[in-house]
Coordinates of C-alpha atoms in Angstrom, one line a residue:
X27 CA -10.2 -14.2 -13.8
X28 CA -7.7 -16.7 -13.4
X29 CA -8.3 -20.2 -14.8
X30 CA -9.5 -23.1 -12.3
X31 CA -6.2 -24.7 -12.6
X32 CA -4.2 -21.6 -11.3
X33 CA -6.8 -20.8 -8.8
X34 CA -6.2 -24.6 -7.3
X35 CA -2.5 -24.1 -6.6
X36 CA -3.1 -20.8 -4.5
X37 CA -6.2 -22.9 -2.7
X38 CA -3.3 -25.6 -1.9
X39 CA -1.1 -22.8 -0.4
X40 CA -3.8 -21.2 1.5
X41 CA -5.0 -24.6 2.7
X42 CA -1.3 -25.4 4.1
X43 CA -1.4 -22.0 6.1
X44 CA -4.3 -22.6 7.8
X45 CA -3.2 -26.1 8.9
X46 CA 0.2 -25.2 10.0
X47 CA -1.7 -22.2 12.1
X48 CA -3.4 -25.0 14.2
X49 CA -0.3 -26.7 15.1
X50 CA 0.8 -23.6 17.3
X51 CA -2.8 -23.0 18.8
X52 CA -4.5 -26.2 19.5
X53 CA -7.4 -24.3 21.2
X54 CA -8.6 -23.1 17.9
X55 CA -9.8 -26.6 16.9
X56 CA -12.2 -27.5 19.7
X57 CA -13.6 -23.9 19.7
X58 CA -14.4 -23.9 16.1
X59 CA -16.3 -27.1 16.6
X60 CA -18.1 -26.1 19.5
X61 CA -19.2 -23.1 17.5
X62 CA -20.1 -25.0 14.8
X63 CA -22.6 -27.2 16.8
X64 CA -25.2 -24.6 16.4
X65 CA -27.0 -23.0 13.8
X66 CA -30.6 -22.4 14.9
X67 CA -32.8 -19.2 14.1
X68 CA -33.1 -16.6 16.7
X69 CA -36.7 -16.0 18.3
X70 CA -38.0 -12.5 17.5
X71 CA -36.1 -9.7 16.0
X72 CA -32.4 -10.0 15.7
X73 CA -30.0 -7.4 15.6
X74 CA -26.4 -7.9 14.6
X75 CA -23.2 -6.0 14.6
X76 CA -20.8 -5.6 11.6
X77 CA -17.8 -3.7 11.6
X78 CA -16.0 -2.6 8.1
X79 CA -13.7 -0.1 6.4
X80 CA -15.6 0.4 3.6
X81 CA -17.1 3.9 2.0
X82 CA -20.8 3.8 1.8
X83 CA -21.1 0.3 3.6
X84 CA -23.8 2.2 5.8
X85 CA -26.1 2.6 2.8
X86 CA -25.8 -1.2 1.8
X87 CA -26.7 -2.3 5.2
X88 CA -29.7 0.3 5.1
X89 CA -31.1 -1.7 1.7
X90 CA -30.7 -4.8 3.5
X91 CA -32.7 -3.7 6.8
X92 CA -35.4 -2.3 4.6
X93 CA -35.8 -5.7 3.5
X94 CA -35.3 -7.7 6.5
X95 CA -37.1 -6.1 9.4
X96 CA -36.3 -9.3 11.9
X97 CA -32.5 -9.1 11.2
X98 CA -31.2 -5.9 11.7
X99 CA -27.6 -4.8 11.4
X100 CA -25.8 -2.1 13.1
X101 CA -22.6 -1.1 11.2
X102 CA -19.3 0.4 12.6
X103 CA -16.7 1.7 10.5
X104 CA -13.4 1.0 11.7
X105 CA -10.9 2.3 9.4
X106 CA -9.0 4.3 11.4
X107 CA -7.7 1.7 13.6
X108 CA -9.2 -1.9 11.8
X109 CA -7.1 -4.3 13.6
X110 CA -6.5 -2.7 16.7
X111 CA -10.4 -2.3 17.2
X112 CA -10.9 -5.8 16.2
X113 CA -7.9 -7.3 18.4
X114 CA -9.1 -5.2 21.6
X115 CA -12.6 -6.1 20.9
X116 CA -11.5 -9.7 21.5
X117 CA -9.3 -9.1 24.2
X118 CA -12.5 -7.5 25.8
X119 CA -14.7 -10.3 24.9
X120 CA -16.9 -7.6 23.0
X121 CA -16.2 -8.6 19.3
X122 CA -19.1 -7.9 16.8
X123 CA -20.9 -10.6 15.1
X124 CA -18.8 -10.1 11.9
X125 CA -15.8 -7.9 10.7
X126 CA -13.7 -7.1 7.5
X127 CA -10.7 -9.0 7.7
X128 CA -8.1 -8.9 5.0
X129 CA -6.9 -12.4 3.4
X130 CA -3.4 -11.9 4.9
X131 CA -4.8 -11.4 8.1
X132 CA -6.7 -14.6 8.7
X133 CA -4.4 -17.1 9.4
X134 CA -3.0 -14.7 12.4
X135 CA -6.4 -14.2 13.9
X136 CA -7.2 -17.8 13.5
X137 CA -4.1 -18.5 15.8
X138 CA -5.7 -16.3 18.3
X139 CA -8.8 -18.1 17.9
X140 CA -11.0 -15.1 17.0
X141 CA -13.5 -16.9 14.5
X142 CA -16.4 -19.3 14.9
X143 CA -16.8 -21.9 12.2
X144 CA -20.1 -21.3 10.6
X145 CA -19.9 -24.6 8.5
X146 CA -23.1 -26.1 10.9
X147 CA -25.2 -23.3 8.5
X148 CA -26.3 -25.0 5.1
X149 CA -26.4 -21.8 3.7
X150 CA -22.7 -21.0 4.8
X151 CA -21.2 -24.2 2.9
X152 CA -23.7 -23.8 -0.1
X153 CA -22.2 -20.4 -0.5
X154 CA -18.8 -22.1 -1.8
X155 CA -20.0 -22.4 -5.2
X156 CA -20.9 -18.6 -5.7
X157 CA -16.7 -17.5 -5.0
X158 CA -13.6 -17.4 -7.1
X159 CA -12.0 -20.8 -5.8
X160 CA -9.1 -19.2 -4.2
X161 CA -10.8 -17.1 -2.1
X162 CA -13.0 -19.4 -0.8
X163 CA -10.3 -21.4 0.1
X164 CA -8.3 -18.7 2.1
X165 CA -11.8 -17.8 4.0
X166 CA -12.1 -21.6 4.7
X167 CA -8.4 -22.4 5.6
X168 CA -8.4 -24.9 2.9
X169 CA -11.8 -26.7 3.5
X170 CA -11.4 -26.8 7.3
X171 CA -14.4 -24.9 8.0
X172 CA -16.3 -21.9 7.2
X173 CA -14.9 -19.0 9.0
X174 CA -15.5 -16.1 6.5
X175 CA -17.0 -15.4 3.1
X176 CA -14.9 -13.5 0.6
X177 CA -15.7 -9.8 -0.1
X178 CA -13.4 -8.6 -2.7
X179 CA -9.9 -9.0 -4.3
X180 CA -7.3 -6.2 -5.5
X181 CA -5.6 -7.0 -8.7
X182 CA -3.1 -4.1 -9.2
X183 CA -2.9 -1.8 -12.1
X184 CA -1.4 1.7 -12.8
X185 CA -3.1 4.6 -12.9
X186 CA -2.2 7.6 -14.8
X187 CA -2.3 11.2 -15.4
X188 CA -2.4 11.0 -19.1
X189 CA -2.4 14.8 -19.7
X190 CA 1.2 15.4 -17.4
X191 CA 2.9 12.7 -19.7
X192 CA 1.4 14.3 -22.8
X193 CA 2.5 17.9 -21.5
X194 CA 6.1 17.0 -21.1
X195 CA 6.4 14.4 -23.9
X196 CA 7.1 11.2 -22.1
X197 CA 5.5 7.9 -23.2
X198 CA 3.6 5.9 -20.5
X199 CA 5.9 3.1 -19.2
X200 CA 5.0 -0.6 -19.8
X201 CA 8.3 -2.0 -17.8
X202 CA 10.0 -1.1 -14.8
X203 CA 12.9 0.0 -16.6
X204 CA 10.8 2.5 -18.8
X205 CA 9.0 3.5 -15.4
X206 CA 12.4 4.6 -14.1
X207 CA 13.3 6.5 -17.3
X208 CA 9.9 8.3 -17.4
X209 CA 10.4 9.0 -13.6
X210 CA 13.9 10.8 -14.3
X211 CA 12.2 12.9 -17.5
X212 CA 8.9 14.1 -15.8
X213 CA 11.1 15.2 -12.5
X214 CA 13.6 17.2 -14.8
X215 CA 10.8 18.6 -16.9
X216 CA 9.2 19.8 -13.4
X217 CA 11.3 19.5 -10.0
X218 CA 8.0 19.6 -8.5
X219 CA 6.9 16.6 -10.0
X220 CA 7.5 12.8 -9.5
X221 CA 6.1 10.2 -10.9
X222 CA 4.8 8.4 -7.6
X223 CA 5.4 8.3 -3.8
X224 CA 6.7 5.0 -1.8
X225 CA 4.8 4.7 1.4
X226 CA 7.2 3.1 3.7
X227 CA 4.6 2.4 6.1
X228 CA 2.2 0.5 4.0
X229 CA 3.6 -3.5 4.0
X230 CA 0.4 -4.6 2.4
X231 CA 1.1 -2.6 -0.8
X232 CA 4.8 -3.5 -1.1
X233 CA 3.9 -7.2 -0.6
X234 CA 1.9 -6.8 -4.2
X235 CA 5.2 -5.5 -5.5
X236 CA 6.8 -8.5 -4.4
X237 CA 4.1 -10.9 -5.3
X238 CA 4.1 -9.2 -9.2
X239 CA 8.1 -10.6 -9.2
X240 CA 7.2 -14.2 -8.3
X241 CA 8.8 -13.2 -4.7
X242 CA 7.4 -16.0 -2.9
X243 CA 7.8 -15.2 0.8
X244 CA 6.8 -18.8 2.0
X245 CA 6.5 -22.3 1.0
X246 CA 5.6 -25.4 3.5
X247 CA 7.2 -28.6 3.0
X248 CA 8.8 -31.3 4.9
X249 CA 6.5 -30.5 7.8
X250 CA 7.8 -27.1 8.2
X251 CA 7.8 -23.2 6.8
X252 CA 10.4 -22.1 4.6
X253 CA 10.7 -18.4 4.8
X254 CA 12.1 -16.6 2.1
X255 CA 11.0 -13.0 2.6
X256 CA 14.3 -12.1 1.7
X257 CA 15.0 -13.9 -1.5
X258 CA 16.8 -12.4 -4.7
X259 CA 13.5 -11.8 -6.4
X260 CA 12.4 -9.6 -3.1
X261 CA 15.7 -7.8 -3.3
X262 CA 15.6 -6.8 -6.9
X263 CA 12.2 -5.1 -5.9
X264 CA 14.0 -3.5 -3.1
X265 CA 16.8 -2.2 -5.0
X266 CA 14.6 -1.1 -7.7
X267 CA 12.9 1.3 -5.3
X268 CA 15.6 1.9 -3.1
X269 CA 17.6 3.7 -6.2
X270 CA 14.3 5.7 -7.3
X271 CA 14.4 6.9 -3.3
X272 CA 18.1 7.8 -3.6
X273 CA 17.4 9.5 -6.8
X274 CA 14.7 11.4 -5.2
X275 CA 12.4 10.4 -8.5
X276 CA 9.9 9.2 -5.9
X277 CA 8.3 10.9 -2.6
X278 CA 8.3 9.1 0.8
X279 CA 6.4 11.8 2.8
X280 CA 2.8 10.7 1.6
X281 CA 0.8 7.7 2.9
X282 CA -1.8 6.0 0.5
X283 CA -5.3 7.5 1.1
X284 CA -4.2 10.6 2.8
X285 CA -5.3 14.1 2.6
X286 CA -1.8 15.2 1.6
X287 CA -1.7 12.3 -0.8
X288 CA -5.1 13.5 -2.6
X289 CA -3.5 17.3 -1.9
X290 CA -0.2 16.4 -4.0
X291 CA -2.1 14.8 -6.9
X292 CA -4.6 18.0 -7.1
X293 CA -1.4 20.3 -7.0
X294 CA -0.1 18.0 -10.1
X295 CA 2.7 16.8 -8.0
X296 CA 2.2 13.1 -8.9
X297 CA 1.8 11.6 -11.8
X298 CA 1.0 7.7 -11.3
X299 CA -0.1 5.2 -8.7
X300 CA 0.5 2.1 -8.5
X301 CA -2.9 0.7 -6.8
X302 CA -5.4 -2.0 -6.8
X303 CA -8.6 -2.2 -8.4
X304 CA -10.5 -1.2 -5.3
X305 CA -9.2 2.3 -5.5
X306 CA -10.6 3.6 -8.5
X307 CA -13.3 5.3 -6.1
X308 CA -10.9 6.9 -4.0
X309 CA -9.3 9.3 -6.6
X310 CA -12.7 9.8 -8.6
X311 CA -14.3 11.1 -5.3
X312 CA -11.8 13.1 -4.1
X313 CA -10.3 14.4 -7.5
X314 CA -13.3 15.4 -9.2
X315 CA -12.0 18.5 -11.0
X316 CA -9.6 15.8 -12.6
X317 CA -12.1 13.8 -14.6
X318 CA -11.1 12.8 -17.7
X319 CA -7.2 13.2 -16.9
X320 CA -6.7 9.8 -15.5
X321 CA -6.4 6.5 -17.1
X322 CA -5.7 2.9 -16.2
X323 CA -3.1 0.6 -17.9
X324 CA -1.3 -2.4 -16.7
X325 CA 1.3 -2.0 -14.1
X326 CA 4.9 -2.3 -15.2
X327 CA 6.4 -5.4 -16.1
X328 CA 9.8 -7.3 -15.1
X329 CA 11.1 -7.4 -18.7
X330 CA 9.4 -10.3 -20.1
X331 CA 7.6 -11.2 -17.2
X332 CA 4.1 -10.2 -17.7
X333 CA 3.0 -11.0 -14.2
X334 CA 1.0 -8.8 -11.9
X335 CA 0.3 -8.6 -8.1
X336 CA -2.6 -8.1 -5.8
X337 CA -2.8 -5.9 -3.1
X338 CA -5.4 -6.1 -0.3
X339 CA -8.9 -8.0 -0.7
X340 CA -10.9 -8.6 2.0
X341 CA -13.5 -11.0 3.9
X342 CA -16.6 -10.8 6.1
X343 CA -15.6 -12.9 9.3
X344 CA -17.8 -14.8 11.7
X345 CA -16.4 -13.6 14.8
X346 CA -15.7 -15.6 18.3
X347 CA -18.5 -14.8 20.3
X348 CA -21.5 -14.0 17.9
X349 CA -24.5 -15.0 19.4
X350 CA -26.7 -15.0 16.2
X351 CA -24.6 -17.4 13.7
X352 CA -27.8 -18.4 11.6
X353 CA -28.7 -14.4 10.9
X354 CA -25.0 -13.5 10.3
X355 CA -24.6 -16.1 7.4
X356 CA -28.1 -14.9 6.0
X357 CA -26.6 -11.5 6.1
X358 CA -23.2 -12.3 5.2
X359 CA -24.0 -14.2 2.1
X360 CA -26.7 -11.4 1.0
X361 CA -23.8 -8.9 1.5
X362 CA -21.2 -10.5 -0.6
X363 CA -23.4 -12.4 -3.5
X364 CA -26.3 -10.5 -4.1
X365 CA -26.5 -8.5 -7.4
X366 CA -27.7 -5.4 -6.0
X367 CA -25.7 -5.0 -2.9
X368 CA -22.2 -5.8 -5.0
X369 CA -23.4 -3.2 -7.4
X370 CA -23.6 -0.6 -4.4
X371 CA -20.3 -1.7 -3.3
X372 CA -18.5 -1.1 -6.0
X373 CA -20.2 2.1 -7.0
X374 CA -19.9 3.3 -3.4
X375 CA -16.7 1.8 -2.2
X376 CA -14.7 0.6 -5.0
X377 CA -14.8 -3.1 -4.0
X378 CA -14.0 -5.4 -7.0
X379 CA -15.9 -8.4 -6.2
X380 CA -15.4 -12.1 -5.3
X381 CA -18.4 -13.9 -6.2
X382 CA -18.2 -15.0 -9.5
X383 CA -21.9 -13.1 -10.2
X384 CA -20.2 -9.8 -9.3
X385 CA -17.9 -10.1 -12.1
X386 CA -20.3 -10.1 -14.6
X387 CA -22.4 -7.0 -13.2
X388 CA -23.0 -4.6 -15.9
X389 CA -20.9 -1.7 -14.5
X390 CA -18.1 -3.7 -14.5
X391 CA -18.4 -3.9 -18.5
X392 CA -19.0 -0.4 -19.2
X393 CA -16.9 2.6 -19.4
X394 CA -16.6 4.5 -16.5
X395 CA -17.2 8.5 -16.9
X396 CA -14.5 9.7 -14.6
X397 CA -11.8 7.7 -16.3
X398 CA -12.8 9.5 -20.0
X399 CA -15.4 6.4 -20.5
X400 CA -12.5 3.8 -20.6
X401 CA -13.5 -0.1 -19.2
X402 CA -11.2 0.1 -16.6
X403 CA -12.6 -3.2 -15.1
X404 CA -11.3 -5.3 -18.2
X405 CA -7.6 -3.9 -17.1
X406 CA -8.2 -5.3 -13.7
X407 CA -9.5 -8.7 -14.9
X408 CA -6.5 -8.9 -17.1
X409 CA -4.4 -8.1 -14.2
X410 CA -6.3 -10.7 -12.4
X411 CA -5.3 -13.3 -14.6
X412 CA -1.7 -12.5 -14.3
X413 CA -1.6 -13.1 -10.5
X414 CA 1.2 -15.6 -9.4
X415 CA -1.2 -18.2 -7.6
X416 CA 1.4 -19.8 -6.0
X417 CA 1.9 -16.7 -3.5
X418 CA 1.0 -17.7 0.0
X419 CA 0.7 -15.8 3.4
X420 CA 2.6 -16.8 6.6
X421 CA 1.1 -17.7 9.5
X422 CA 2.7 -14.5 11.6
X423 CA 1.8 -12.4 8.5
X424 CA 0.6 -9.1 10.7
X425 CA 3.9 -9.4 13.0
X426 CA 6.5 -9.7 9.8
X427 CA 4.2 -6.5 8.1
X428 CA 4.9 -4.3 11.0
X429 CA 8.4 -5.6 11.3
X430 CA 8.9 -4.7 7.3
X431 CA 7.1 -1.2 7.9
X432 CA 9.7 0.1 10.9
X433 CA 12.5 -0.9 9.0
X434 CA 11.0 0.4 5.5
X435 CA 10.2 3.8 7.6
X436 CA 13.9 3.8 8.9
X437 CA 15.2 3.3 5.7
X438 CA 13.5 6.0 4.0
X439 CA 14.8 8.2 6.2
X440 CA 18.0 7.6 5.5
X441 CA 18.7 4.9 8.3
X442 CA 19.5 1.4 6.4
X443 CA 18.0 0.5 3.1
X444 CA 14.8 -1.5 1.7
X445 CA 17.2 -4.5 1.3
X446 CA 17.9 -4.3 5.0
X447 CA 14.1 -3.9 5.7
X448 CA 13.5 -7.4 4.0
X449 CA 16.4 -8.9 6.3
X450 CA 14.7 -7.5 9.4
X451 CA 11.3 -8.9 8.3
X452 CA 12.8 -12.4 7.3
X453 CA 13.9 -12.3 11.1
X454 CA 10.8 -11.2 12.3
X455 CA 9.2 -14.0 10.4
X456 CA 11.3 -16.6 11.9
X457 CA 11.3 -15.5 15.5
X458 CA 7.8 -15.2 15.6
X459 CA 7.0 -18.7 14.6
X460 CA 9.6 -20.1 16.8
X461 CA 7.8 -18.2 19.4
X462 CA 4.4 -19.9 18.6
X463 CA 6.3 -23.3 18.2
X464 CA 5.6 -23.4 14.5
X465 CA 8.5 -25.3 12.9
X466 CA 10.1 -22.7 10.2
X467 CA 13.6 -22.3 8.7
X468 CA 15.1 -19.7 6.3
X469 CA 14.5 -21.0 2.8
X470 CA 16.5 -20.1 -0.5

């Protein structure tokens, strides 16, 4: 993982994000304090509700339930509509005790008064030392409370069908220039084959590409946000992928994780995927006949720029209305720090732990049979060290992501370009902050 010094820089950015959100939603502060006032154990048997999107999490919860008869947990998979389900439950006053929330969604949901502060529970505050510092800062909004516990991170790399590259005599690319050249060679050798696909409805993935190129979307100074979604660095990424789309070297009709995507891989139509650490199990579980054909290598770089990106990663948040805060902290801490639980989450759901002890799991230091016994997690560990830790999320990130996705989908269909999509997202960021009385200006 990255050094303490570099993690601290991201912690400062994350802290700023959390504090500024409160400027646009004064009710959050009083609610947080009221919620944090009680951490008394329940009387008798307690049942918690935990919503998540992780494959195999029900088996992890079963392990907890076997060991803790007085604190039972019921889990619900909401992968089909994660934030729609959470939002609807909050509106109805029926939110679960705990829910999986991505780092980029935390500021948005906090501005909607979605969380309770668990800092009155000693076990919650004591957990800080168990996590990678930048993840803790994001989930605690720079130390203003304990609103969630980190669960996993998503350092990025390139998944490669090495057999296809070998078949057509194409070298595995290490830079984005080489990647474009390889894309042309593969497609010329087999017109049905493209090097990858561009999912226009996945802003989080595209944000990871921007992150790699040091295309910081936001900064904060002078008591206001500076929005730089449409920067030169961002346009460099957008222009690059637009050219691949225009030259028909990548497909735009596949969604990440979809049945259609795996079918394309199964039919040898896609040669790589720019993915995150948590994606290793999806390929393994959905493409068993391709065992030994996949490799994981560093994602291509921008010339001498050796940085990497992060895509995704989540927390388990303490949701507003939770009736059993003490028990929620007990389960949440176990779920995200216990070695046995972390090992199951990695094996079944592909999670790359945010807990320091999780990174020391034996499974993360061994070769993975599906990937020809390569030590794939060494690649992700190295990627994590190269992530720009100055990158921060904005307080209206969900709105910006939706605007970006809508514009990227239009561009993929021939209506505008990906660079136009950045301009749309920039405008959405500024408008959404203005609507919430959050001081913001267009940066350079």
